[in-house]
Amino acid sequence: MEKLTFLLHIVVFIACAFPSSSSTLLNDRSFEISNLPSSRAEKLIRELNLFPKLDVNVIDVTDSTLASAEEEEVPSIVERSFRFPNIVSDGGATVEDLGHHAGYFKLPKSQGARMFYFFFESRTKKKDAPVVIWLTGGPGCSSELAMFYENGPFKIDKNMSLAWNEYGWDQVSNLLYVDQPVGTGFSYTTDKSDIRHDETGVSDDLYDFLQAFFAEHPTLANKDFYITGESYAGHYIPAFAARVHKGNRANEGVHVNLKAFLQGFAIGNGLTDPAIQYPAYPDYALEMGLITQAEHDRLEKIVPLCELSIKLCGTDGTTSCLASYLVCNTLFTGVMKHAGGVNHYDIRKKCEGSLCYDFSDMEKFLNLQSVRKSLGVGDIEFVSCSTSVYQAMLQDWMRNLEVGILTLLEDGINLLVYAGEYDLICNWLAGNSRWVNAMEWSGKENFKASKEVPFLVDGKEAGKLKSYGQLSFLKVHDAGHMVPMDQPKAALEMLKGWMENSLTGVDAVTTSTTTEGEDLVAQM
């Protein structure tokens, strides 16, 4: 409580000492209203136009269908093969040909939580194709965002038809998308106590899901496994990777091929070490011409207070972390105040109104009755991004997840950190690059001394790459926060090269099921 009081005093001090840079945070009643956690969450989600119609998927168990399912002994995982309607040029492929699955997993460490997932078999059907899991950030945003707009098998057209994505990551892997934490996407719970508040709960849920999924698909358990994602998944991914590694070392359940010569985890434009990344906002903004030197110098005076607040927050996610979140966000809001309505996910673009991106076609498509029937989700409402999940994770926001990466690197597990050069919110220049170079591992000095080389795609430079040992860092040209959306071919080449241990400065070479028509929800 003393730490929290002290940090609140810091917030008030910033308001008095730096009114121009903190006015968006503390002007008049804005500290009381506009930047409280719930309002901040709603504002950020509105900026992405992600339709927070529901705070979270909490289902009333008095519903007859679900109530009967709750009273019965149910399997931990139910899954069905499916075929999306309206696929253009699929050659009349059957569900068996496609190898696409949707399912629900009953979380064992919950009162009534069910985690929804998609699985897409590799289009090549190669026996050695690895398994790649993708986690979208938020926190609280559905992985279907990436599935339809970044690296999934299909793209949504305006007429609600699906076109094959030439650069979908299922070209080189068996691909998993999970709606997590519980309450996002089609995942749901019957009890609000199941909403997670930290990376321990999130990573345990993902690990339990992975164990059940591989038990259901034993042939996949023997394949190489990679964890990928972006944005706030910069928190999820290191925690999940550490949990998998811990389970492997303790011989818990199914052994997951995370540790071998090629296996690893990849973070795209992630938030991983806030103590380094938040103080970097003024530097990136100055470098990219978003603010003047005078504005930069003014914001720099807040940096020591941000660093102190994060230090007081520590690594355990206490209440003082909420105050730290407010203090450090004055750096971001200070930049945005002077940036002239720029899209903070891609500074080349303007954020017209509050709608920086329009992902409405995804929600329309997933709400089509034919799609819902195909997936077996019943009446569960799709939640693109959940304000409640976002709020629940705020005490986790300022934690440093880089500390868990060191053991993974030392134990031979590969890490790729990549970032689009035009993203502000999780920028490459002074954010991701700084924490990667600052990690205290045995290869630190050699990594820092390694030369930056061009990353080539089709003979043209698509980025700048730096590598040593298990660690690689790639700045991707002409991309913002969502690299696979902005540079889909480069992203696919990056993934393929990294998994083949050939990511260099040269060109990369390019369960039991259910009966159709029966809702998965009804069986859970």
Coordinates of C-alpha atoms in Angstrom, one line a residue:
M1 CA 0.0 0.0 0.0
E2 CA 2.9 2.4 0.8
K3 CA 4.4 1.7 -2.7
L4 CA 1.1 2.4 -4.3
T5 CA 0.6 5.7 -2.4
F6 CA 4.1 6.8 -3.4
L7 CA 3.5 6.0 -7.1
L8 CA 0.2 7.9 -7.0
H9 CA 2.2 10.9 -5.7
I10 CA 4.5 10.5 -8.7
V11 CA 1.5 10.6 -11.0
V12 CA 0.3 13.8 -9.4
F13 CA 3.8 15.2 -9.6
I14 CA 4.0 14.5 -13.3
A15 CA 0.6 16.3 -13.8
C16 CA 2.0 19.4 -12.0
A17 CA 5.5 19.4 -13.4
F18 CA 4.8 18.4 -17.0
P19 CA 1.3 19.5 -17.8
S20 CA 1.7 19.6 -21.6
S21 CA 3.0 16.1 -21.9
S22 CA 0.6 14.6 -19.3
S23 CA -2.5 16.5 -20.1
T24 CA -4.0 13.5 -21.9
L25 CA -3.6 11.6 -18.7
L26 CA -4.3 14.0 -15.9
N27 CA -6.1 17.0 -17.3
D28 CA -9.1 18.0 -15.1
R29 CA -11.0 14.8 -14.3
S30 CA -9.2 12.6 -16.8
F31 CA -7.2 10.8 -14.1
E32 CA -10.4 9.9 -12.4
I33 CA -12.2 8.9 -15.6
S34 CA -10.4 8.6 -19.0
N35 CA -7.4 6.7 -17.8
L36 CA -8.7 4.4 -15.2
P37 CA -8.0 0.8 -16.3
S38 CA -11.5 0.1 -17.7
S39 CA -11.6 3.3 -19.7
R40 CA -8.1 2.9 -20.9
A41 CA -8.9 -0.7 -22.1
E42 CA -12.0 0.5 -23.9
K43 CA -10.2 3.3 -25.5
L44 CA -7.4 1.1 -26.8
I45 CA -9.8 -1.5 -28.1
R46 CA -11.9 1.2 -29.8
E47 CA -8.8 2.4 -31.5
L48 CA -8.6 -0.9 -33.3
N49 CA -12.3 -1.0 -34.1
L50 CA -12.6 -4.4 -32.5
F51 CA -16.2 -4.4 -31.4
P52 CA -16.1 -5.1 -27.7
K53 CA -19.8 -5.9 -27.6
L54 CA -19.2 -8.2 -24.7
D55 CA -16.9 -7.6 -21.8
V56 CA -16.1 -11.3 -21.7
N57 CA -17.7 -14.6 -22.6
V58 CA -19.3 -15.6 -19.2
I59 CA -22.1 -18.0 -19.9
D60 CA -25.2 -18.4 -17.7
V61 CA -25.3 -22.1 -16.7
T62 CA -29.0 -22.0 -16.3
D63 CA -29.1 -22.3 -20.1
S64 CA -30.6 -25.7 -20.6
T65 CA -28.0 -27.0 -23.0
L66 CA -25.0 -25.9 -21.1
A67 CA -26.5 -26.8 -17.7
S68 CA -27.0 -30.4 -18.8
A69 CA -23.4 -30.5 -20.1
E70 CA -22.1 -29.2 -16.8
E71 CA -23.9 -31.9 -14.9
E72 CA -22.4 -34.7 -17.0
E73 CA -18.9 -36.1 -17.1
V74 CA -17.4 -34.6 -20.2
P75 CA -14.2 -35.2 -22.1
S76 CA -11.4 -32.7 -21.6
I77 CA -11.3 -32.0 -25.4
V78 CA -13.9 -32.2 -28.1
E79 CA -13.0 -31.5 -31.7
R80 CA -14.5 -31.7 -35.2
S81 CA -13.2 -31.6 -38.7
F82 CA -14.7 -28.7 -40.5
R83 CA -14.8 -26.9 -43.8
F84 CA -15.4 -23.2 -44.0
P85 CA -18.3 -22.3 -46.4
N86 CA -17.6 -20.0 -49.3
I87 CA -14.0 -21.0 -50.0
V88 CA -13.0 -19.8 -53.4
S89 CA -11.1 -22.3 -55.6
D90 CA -10.7 -25.2 -53.1
G91 CA -11.2 -27.8 -55.8
G92 CA -14.1 -29.3 -54.0
A93 CA -11.9 -30.5 -51.2
T94 CA -13.6 -32.5 -48.4
V95 CA -13.0 -31.9 -44.7
E96 CA -10.7 -34.9 -44.7
D97 CA -8.7 -33.4 -47.5
L98 CA -8.3 -30.1 -45.8
G99 CA -7.3 -31.4 -42.4
H100 CA -8.9 -28.4 -40.6
H101 CA -10.2 -28.8 -37.1
A102 CA -12.0 -26.7 -34.5
G103 CA -12.4 -27.7 -30.8
Y104 CA -12.9 -26.9 -27.2
F105 CA -10.7 -27.8 -24.3
K106 CA -12.0 -28.0 -20.8
L107 CA -9.5 -26.3 -18.5
P108 CA -8.7 -28.4 -15.5
K109 CA -7.7 -25.5 -13.3
S110 CA -11.0 -23.7 -13.6
Q111 CA -14.6 -23.7 -12.5
G112 CA -16.1 -23.9 -15.9
A113 CA -13.7 -22.6 -18.6
R114 CA -13.5 -23.8 -22.1
M115 CA -10.7 -22.8 -24.5
F116 CA -11.5 -22.7 -28.2
Y117 CA -8.9 -23.4 -30.9
F118 CA -8.4 -23.9 -34.6
F119 CA -5.9 -26.4 -36.1
F120 CA -4.9 -26.3 -39.8
E121 CA -2.9 -29.2 -41.2
S122 CA 0.0 -28.1 -43.4
R123 CA -1.0 -27.6 -47.0
T124 CA 2.0 -29.6 -48.1
K125 CA 1.1 -32.5 -45.8
K126 CA 4.8 -33.2 -45.4
K127 CA 5.5 -35.7 -42.6
D128 CA 8.2 -33.5 -41.1
A129 CA 6.2 -30.3 -41.1
P130 CA 6.5 -28.7 -37.6
V131 CA 3.7 -27.6 -35.3
V132 CA 3.4 -23.8 -34.9
I133 CA 1.1 -22.2 -32.3
W134 CA 0.2 -18.5 -32.7
L135 CA -0.9 -16.3 -29.8
T136 CA -2.4 -12.8 -30.4
G137 CA -1.9 -10.2 -27.7
G138 CA -4.2 -7.5 -26.4
P139 CA -4.2 -8.7 -23.7
G140 CA -7.6 -10.2 -24.5
C141 CA -7.7 -10.2 -28.3
S142 CA -8.7 -13.3 -30.3
S143 CA -6.1 -15.1 -32.4
E144 CA -8.7 -15.1 -35.2
L145 CA -7.4 -11.6 -35.9
A146 CA -4.1 -13.0 -37.1
M147 CA -5.8 -16.0 -38.7
F148 CA -7.8 -13.9 -41.1
Y149 CA -5.6 -10.8 -41.5
E150 CA -2.1 -12.0 -41.1
N151 CA -0.8 -15.5 -41.6
G152 CA -3.7 -18.0 -41.6
P153 CA -4.8 -20.2 -44.6
F154 CA -7.5 -17.7 -45.8
K155 CA -8.3 -14.1 -46.4
I156 CA -11.8 -12.7 -46.1
D157 CA -13.3 -10.9 -49.0
K158 CA -16.0 -8.2 -48.8
N159 CA -18.6 -10.6 -50.1
M160 CA -17.9 -13.0 -47.1
S161 CA -16.1 -15.5 -49.3
L162 CA -12.7 -16.9 -48.4
A163 CA -9.6 -16.8 -50.7
W164 CA -6.6 -18.9 -50.0
N165 CA -3.7 -16.9 -48.5
E166 CA -0.7 -17.5 -50.7
Y167 CA 1.6 -16.7 -47.8
G168 CA -0.3 -18.5 -45.0
W169 CA 2.0 -20.1 -42.5
D170 CA 0.2 -23.4 -43.1
Q171 CA 2.4 -23.6 -46.2
V172 CA 5.3 -24.6 -44.0
S173 CA 3.7 -25.8 -40.8
N174 CA 0.8 -27.4 -39.0
L175 CA -0.8 -24.3 -37.5
L176 CA -2.7 -23.8 -34.2
Y177 CA -4.6 -20.7 -33.2
V178 CA -5.9 -20.5 -29.6
D179 CA -8.5 -18.0 -28.2
Q180 CA -6.8 -17.2 -24.9
P181 CA -6.9 -16.1 -22.1
V182 CA -10.4 -17.5 -21.5
G183 CA -13.0 -14.9 -22.3
T184 CA -11.7 -14.0 -25.8
G185 CA -12.9 -15.2 -29.1
F186 CA -15.1 -18.2 -28.8
S187 CA -13.5 -19.3 -25.5
Y188 CA -15.9 -18.9 -22.5
T189 CA -16.5 -19.7 -18.9
T190 CA -19.4 -20.2 -16.5
D191 CA -17.6 -18.5 -13.7
K192 CA -15.8 -15.1 -13.6
S193 CA -13.2 -16.4 -11.2
D194 CA -11.7 -18.3 -14.2
I195 CA -10.5 -15.0 -15.8
R196 CA -6.7 -15.0 -15.5
H197 CA -4.7 -12.1 -14.0
D198 CA -1.1 -13.1 -14.6
E199 CA 1.3 -15.2 -16.8
T200 CA 1.3 -18.1 -14.4
G201 CA -2.4 -18.7 -15.0
V202 CA -2.1 -18.0 -18.7
S203 CA 0.9 -20.3 -19.3
D204 CA -0.6 -23.1 -17.1
D205 CA -3.8 -23.0 -19.2
L206 CA -1.9 -23.1 -22.5
Y207 CA 0.3 -26.0 -21.2
D208 CA -2.7 -28.0 -20.1
F209 CA -4.3 -27.4 -23.5
L210 CA -1.1 -28.5 -25.3
Q211 CA -0.9 -31.7 -23.3
A212 CA -4.5 -32.6 -24.1
F213 CA -4.1 -31.6 -27.8
F214 CA -1.0 -33.7 -28.3
A215 CA -2.6 -36.6 -26.4
E216 CA -5.5 -36.4 -28.9
H217 CA -3.0 -36.1 -31.8
P218 CA 0.0 -38.3 -30.8
T219 CA 1.6 -38.1 -34.3
L220 CA 1.9 -34.3 -33.9
A221 CA 3.5 -34.6 -30.5
N222 CA 6.6 -36.0 -32.2
K223 CA 7.0 -33.1 -34.5
D224 CA 9.1 -30.0 -33.9
F225 CA 7.2 -27.3 -32.0
Y226 CA 7.4 -23.5 -32.2
I227 CA 5.6 -20.8 -30.2
T228 CA 4.9 -17.6 -32.1
G229 CA 2.8 -14.4 -31.6
E230 CA 2.9 -10.6 -31.4
S231 CA 2.3 -7.6 -29.3
Y232 CA 1.2 -8.4 -25.7
A233 CA 2.1 -12.0 -26.6
G234 CA 5.6 -10.7 -25.8
H235 CA 4.5 -11.5 -22.3
Y236 CA 2.6 -14.7 -23.1
I237 CA 5.3 -16.4 -25.2
P238 CA 8.3 -16.4 -22.8
A239 CA 6.1 -17.6 -20.0
F240 CA 4.5 -20.3 -22.1
A241 CA 7.9 -21.4 -23.5
A242 CA 9.3 -21.6 -19.9
R243 CA 6.3 -23.6 -18.8
V244 CA 6.8 -26.1 -21.7
H245 CA 10.5 -26.4 -20.9
K246 CA 9.8 -26.9 -17.2
G247 CA 7.3 -29.7 -18.1
N248 CA 9.7 -31.4 -20.4
R249 CA 12.5 -31.4 -17.8
A250 CA 10.1 -32.8 -15.1
N251 CA 8.8 -35.4 -17.6
E252 CA 5.3 -34.1 -17.1
G253 CA 2.8 -35.8 -19.5
V254 CA 3.5 -35.6 -23.2
H255 CA 7.1 -34.4 -24.1
V256 CA 6.9 -31.4 -26.4
N257 CA 9.7 -31.0 -28.9
L258 CA 10.6 -27.4 -27.9
K259 CA 14.3 -28.1 -27.2
A260 CA 16.3 -29.4 -30.2
F261 CA 18.6 -27.9 -32.8
L262 CA 15.9 -25.9 -34.5
Q263 CA 12.9 -25.5 -32.1
G264 CA 12.2 -22.3 -30.4
F265 CA 9.9 -19.3 -29.9
A266 CA 9.4 -16.1 -31.9
I267 CA 8.1 -12.7 -30.7
G268 CA 6.8 -10.1 -33.2
N269 CA 6.7 -6.5 -32.2
G270 CA 6.2 -7.6 -28.6
L271 CA 6.0 -6.0 -25.2
T272 CA 8.4 -8.1 -23.1
D273 CA 10.6 -5.8 -20.9
P274 CA 8.6 -2.6 -20.1
A275 CA 11.5 -1.1 -18.1
I276 CA 13.4 -0.8 -21.3
Q277 CA 10.7 -0.4 -23.8
Y278 CA 8.6 2.4 -22.2
P279 CA 11.6 4.8 -21.7
A280 CA 12.3 4.2 -25.4
Y281 CA 9.2 6.0 -26.7
P282 CA 10.7 9.5 -26.9
D283 CA 13.9 8.2 -28.6
Y284 CA 11.9 6.3 -31.3
A285 CA 9.5 9.2 -31.8
L286 CA 12.4 11.7 -32.2
E287 CA 14.3 9.4 -34.6
M288 CA 11.1 9.0 -36.8
G289 CA 10.3 12.7 -36.8
L290 CA 7.1 12.4 -34.7
I291 CA 8.3 14.9 -32.0
T292 CA 10.8 17.8 -31.8
Q293 CA 14.0 17.8 -29.8
A294 CA 12.4 20.0 -27.2
E295 CA 9.4 17.7 -26.9
H296 CA 11.8 14.7 -26.6
D297 CA 13.8 16.5 -23.8
R298 CA 10.6 17.3 -21.9
L299 CA 9.4 13.6 -22.0
E300 CA 12.9 12.4 -21.0
K301 CA 12.4 14.1 -17.7
I302 CA 9.6 11.6 -17.0
V303 CA 11.8 8.5 -17.8
P304 CA 13.5 8.2 -14.3
L305 CA 10.0 8.3 -12.7
C306 CA 8.8 5.6 -15.0
E307 CA 11.9 3.5 -14.3
L308 CA 11.5 3.9 -10.6
S309 CA 7.8 3.0 -10.7
I310 CA 8.6 -0.2 -12.7
K311 CA 11.3 -1.1 -10.2
L312 CA 8.7 -0.8 -7.4
C313 CA 6.3 -2.8 -9.3
G314 CA 8.8 -5.6 -9.3
T315 CA 8.2 -8.9 -11.1
D316 CA 5.3 -10.3 -9.1
G317 CA 2.5 -8.2 -10.5
T318 CA 1.3 -6.3 -7.4
T319 CA -1.2 -3.5 -7.1
S320 CA 1.7 -1.0 -7.4
C321 CA 2.0 -2.2 -11.0
L322 CA -1.3 -0.4 -11.8
A323 CA 0.2 2.9 -10.7
S324 CA 3.4 2.1 -12.7
Y325 CA 1.2 1.5 -15.7
L326 CA -0.3 5.0 -15.3
V327 CA 3.1 6.7 -14.8
C328 CA 4.8 5.1 -17.7
N329 CA 1.9 5.6 -20.1
T330 CA 2.5 9.4 -19.9
L331 CA 5.5 8.7 -22.1
F332 CA 3.3 7.1 -24.8
T333 CA 0.4 9.6 -24.5
G334 CA 3.0 12.4 -24.5
V335 CA 4.3 11.3 -27.9
M336 CA 0.8 10.8 -29.3
K337 CA -0.2 14.3 -28.2
H338 CA 2.4 15.7 -30.6
A339 CA 2.3 13.1 -33.3
G340 CA -0.7 14.6 -35.2
G341 CA -3.2 11.7 -35.2
V342 CA -0.7 9.2 -36.4
N343 CA -1.6 5.5 -36.3
H344 CA 0.6 4.2 -33.5
Y345 CA 0.6 0.7 -35.1
D346 CA 2.0 2.1 -38.3
I347 CA 3.3 5.7 -38.3
R348 CA 3.1 5.9 -42.1
K349 CA -0.7 6.1 -41.7
K350 CA -3.2 8.4 -40.1
C351 CA -5.6 7.0 -37.6
E352 CA -8.8 8.5 -38.9
G353 CA -11.1 9.2 -36.0
S354 CA -10.5 6.4 -33.5
L355 CA -10.7 3.7 -36.1
C356 CA -7.1 2.9 -37.1
Y357 CA -8.0 -0.5 -38.6
D358 CA -11.3 -2.0 -39.7
F359 CA -11.5 -5.7 -39.0
S360 CA -15.3 -5.8 -39.2
D361 CA -15.4 -8.4 -42.0
M362 CA -14.0 -11.0 -39.6
E363 CA -16.8 -10.5 -37.1
K364 CA -19.4 -10.5 -39.8
F365 CA -18.0 -13.8 -41.2
L366 CA -17.7 -15.5 -37.8
N367 CA -21.3 -14.6 -37.1
L368 CA -22.7 -16.2 -40.2
Q369 CA -25.0 -19.0 -39.3
S370 CA -23.3 -21.3 -41.8
V371 CA -19.9 -20.6 -40.2
R372 CA -21.1 -21.1 -36.7
K373 CA -22.7 -24.3 -37.6
S374 CA -19.5 -25.5 -39.3
L375 CA -17.5 -24.7 -36.2
G376 CA -20.0 -26.1 -33.7
V377 CA -19.9 -23.1 -31.4
G378 CA -23.6 -23.0 -30.8
D379 CA -24.8 -19.7 -29.4
I380 CA -21.5 -18.7 -28.0
E381 CA -20.9 -15.1 -29.0
F382 CA -17.6 -14.2 -30.6
V383 CA -15.6 -11.6 -28.7
S384 CA -12.8 -10.0 -30.8
C385 CA -11.2 -8.2 -27.9
S386 CA -12.4 -8.4 -24.3
T387 CA -12.2 -5.3 -22.0
S388 CA -12.6 -7.5 -18.9
V389 CA -9.6 -9.7 -19.9
Y390 CA -7.6 -6.6 -20.6
Q391 CA -8.4 -5.1 -17.2
A392 CA -7.7 -8.4 -15.4
M393 CA -4.2 -8.5 -16.8
L394 CA -3.3 -4.9 -16.0
Q395 CA -1.3 -5.8 -12.9
D396 CA 0.7 -8.1 -15.2
W397 CA 1.4 -5.4 -17.8
M398 CA 4.6 -3.8 -16.4
R399 CA 6.3 -7.1 -15.5
N400 CA 9.6 -8.0 -17.1
L401 CA 9.2 -11.3 -19.0
E402 CA 12.7 -11.2 -20.4
V403 CA 14.1 -12.7 -17.2
G404 CA 12.6 -16.1 -18.1
I405 CA 14.2 -16.1 -21.5
L406 CA 17.8 -16.4 -20.3
T407 CA 17.4 -20.0 -19.1
L408 CA 15.8 -21.0 -22.4
L409 CA 18.7 -19.6 -24.4
E410 CA 21.3 -21.2 -22.2
D411 CA 19.5 -24.5 -22.6
G412 CA 19.7 -24.3 -26.4
I413 CA 16.2 -23.1 -27.3
N414 CA 16.1 -20.7 -30.2
L415 CA 14.6 -17.2 -30.0
L416 CA 13.6 -15.0 -32.9
V417 CA 12.6 -11.4 -32.1
Y418 CA 11.3 -9.5 -35.2
A419 CA 9.7 -6.1 -35.5
G420 CA 8.2 -3.9 -38.3
E421 CA 10.2 -0.7 -38.6
Y422 CA 7.1 1.6 -38.6
D423 CA 5.4 0.4 -35.4
L424 CA 5.5 2.9 -32.5
I425 CA 3.7 1.1 -29.7
C426 CA 6.2 -1.9 -29.7
N427 CA 8.9 -0.3 -31.8
W428 CA 12.1 -1.9 -33.0
L429 CA 14.6 1.0 -32.7
A430 CA 14.8 1.7 -29.0
G431 CA 12.4 -0.9 -27.7
N432 CA 12.8 -4.4 -28.9
S433 CA 16.4 -4.0 -30.0
R434 CA 17.4 -2.6 -26.6
W435 CA 16.0 -5.3 -24.5
V436 CA 17.4 -8.0 -26.8
N437 CA 20.9 -6.5 -26.6
A438 CA 20.6 -6.0 -22.8
M439 CA 19.8 -9.7 -22.0
E440 CA 22.4 -11.1 -19.6
W441 CA 23.2 -14.5 -21.2
S442 CA 26.5 -16.2 -22.1
G443 CA 26.2 -15.0 -25.7
K444 CA 25.5 -11.4 -24.9
E445 CA 28.8 -9.8 -26.0
N446 CA 29.1 -12.0 -29.1
F447 CA 25.6 -11.1 -30.1
K448 CA 26.2 -7.4 -29.6
A449 CA 29.4 -7.7 -31.7
S450 CA 27.8 -9.6 -34.5
K451 CA 27.3 -7.8 -37.8
E452 CA 24.0 -6.7 -39.1
V453 CA 23.3 -8.2 -42.5
P454 CA 20.5 -7.7 -45.1
F455 CA 17.6 -10.1 -45.0
L456 CA 16.8 -10.8 -48.7
V457 CA 13.6 -11.9 -50.3
D458 CA 13.5 -12.3 -54.0
G459 CA 16.9 -10.7 -54.2
K460 CA 15.8 -7.5 -52.5
E461 CA 16.5 -6.3 -49.0
A462 CA 13.4 -7.0 -46.8
G463 CA 15.0 -6.3 -43.5
K464 CA 18.1 -6.2 -41.3
L465 CA 19.2 -9.3 -39.4
K466 CA 21.5 -9.8 -36.5
S467 CA 22.2 -13.3 -35.1
Y468 CA 24.4 -15.2 -32.7
G469 CA 23.9 -18.7 -31.3
Q470 CA 20.3 -19.2 -30.3
L471 CA 19.3 -15.5 -30.7
S472 CA 18.2 -13.7 -33.8
F473 CA 16.8 -10.2 -34.2
L474 CA 15.2 -9.0 -37.5
K475 CA 14.0 -5.5 -38.3
V476 CA 11.4 -5.9 -41.2
H477 CA 11.2 -3.1 -43.7
D478 CA 8.0 -1.5 -44.8
A479 CA 6.0 -3.0 -42.0
G480 CA 4.1 -1.8 -38.9
H481 CA 2.9 -3.6 -35.8
M482 CA 1.5 -6.6 -37.8
V483 CA 4.4 -7.8 -39.9
P484 CA 2.6 -10.8 -41.6
M485 CA -0.2 -8.4 -42.6
D486 CA 2.1 -5.7 -44.1
Q487 CA 4.8 -8.0 -45.5
P488 CA 3.2 -11.5 -45.8
K489 CA 5.9 -13.0 -48.1
A490 CA 8.8 -11.7 -46.0
A491 CA 7.1 -13.0 -42.9
L492 CA 6.6 -16.5 -44.4
E493 CA 10.2 -16.5 -45.7
M494 CA 11.4 -15.4 -42.2
L495 CA 9.5 -18.2 -40.5
K496 CA 10.6 -20.9 -42.9
G497 CA 14.3 -19.8 -42.8
W498 CA 14.3 -19.6 -39.0
M499 CA 12.7 -23.1 -38.6
E500 CA 15.3 -24.5 -41.0
N501 CA 18.1 -22.7 -39.3
S502 CA 18.9 -20.9 -42.5
L503 CA 17.7 -17.4 -41.6
T504 CA 20.7 -15.5 -43.0
G505 CA 21.5 -12.6 -45.2
V506 CA 20.8 -14.7 -48.3
D507 CA 17.4 -15.5 -49.9
A508 CA 15.3 -18.0 -48.0
V509 CA 13.8 -20.9 -49.9
T510 CA 10.7 -20.3 -50.5
T511 CA -8.3 -36.0 -32.2
S512 CA -11.4 -38.0 -31.9
T513 CA -13.8 -36.0 -34.0
T514 CA -17.4 -35.3 -33.6
T515 CA -20.2 -35.9 -36.0
E516 CA -21.0 -33.0 -38.4
G517 CA -23.9 -30.8 -37.3
E518 CA -23.5 -31.5 -33.5
D519 CA -22.3 -28.5 -31.6
L520 CA -19.0 -28.9 -29.7
V521 CA -20.4 -26.6 -27.0
A522 CA -23.2 -29.1 -26.2
Q523 CA -20.6 -31.8 -25.5
M524 CA -18.6 -29.6 -23.1

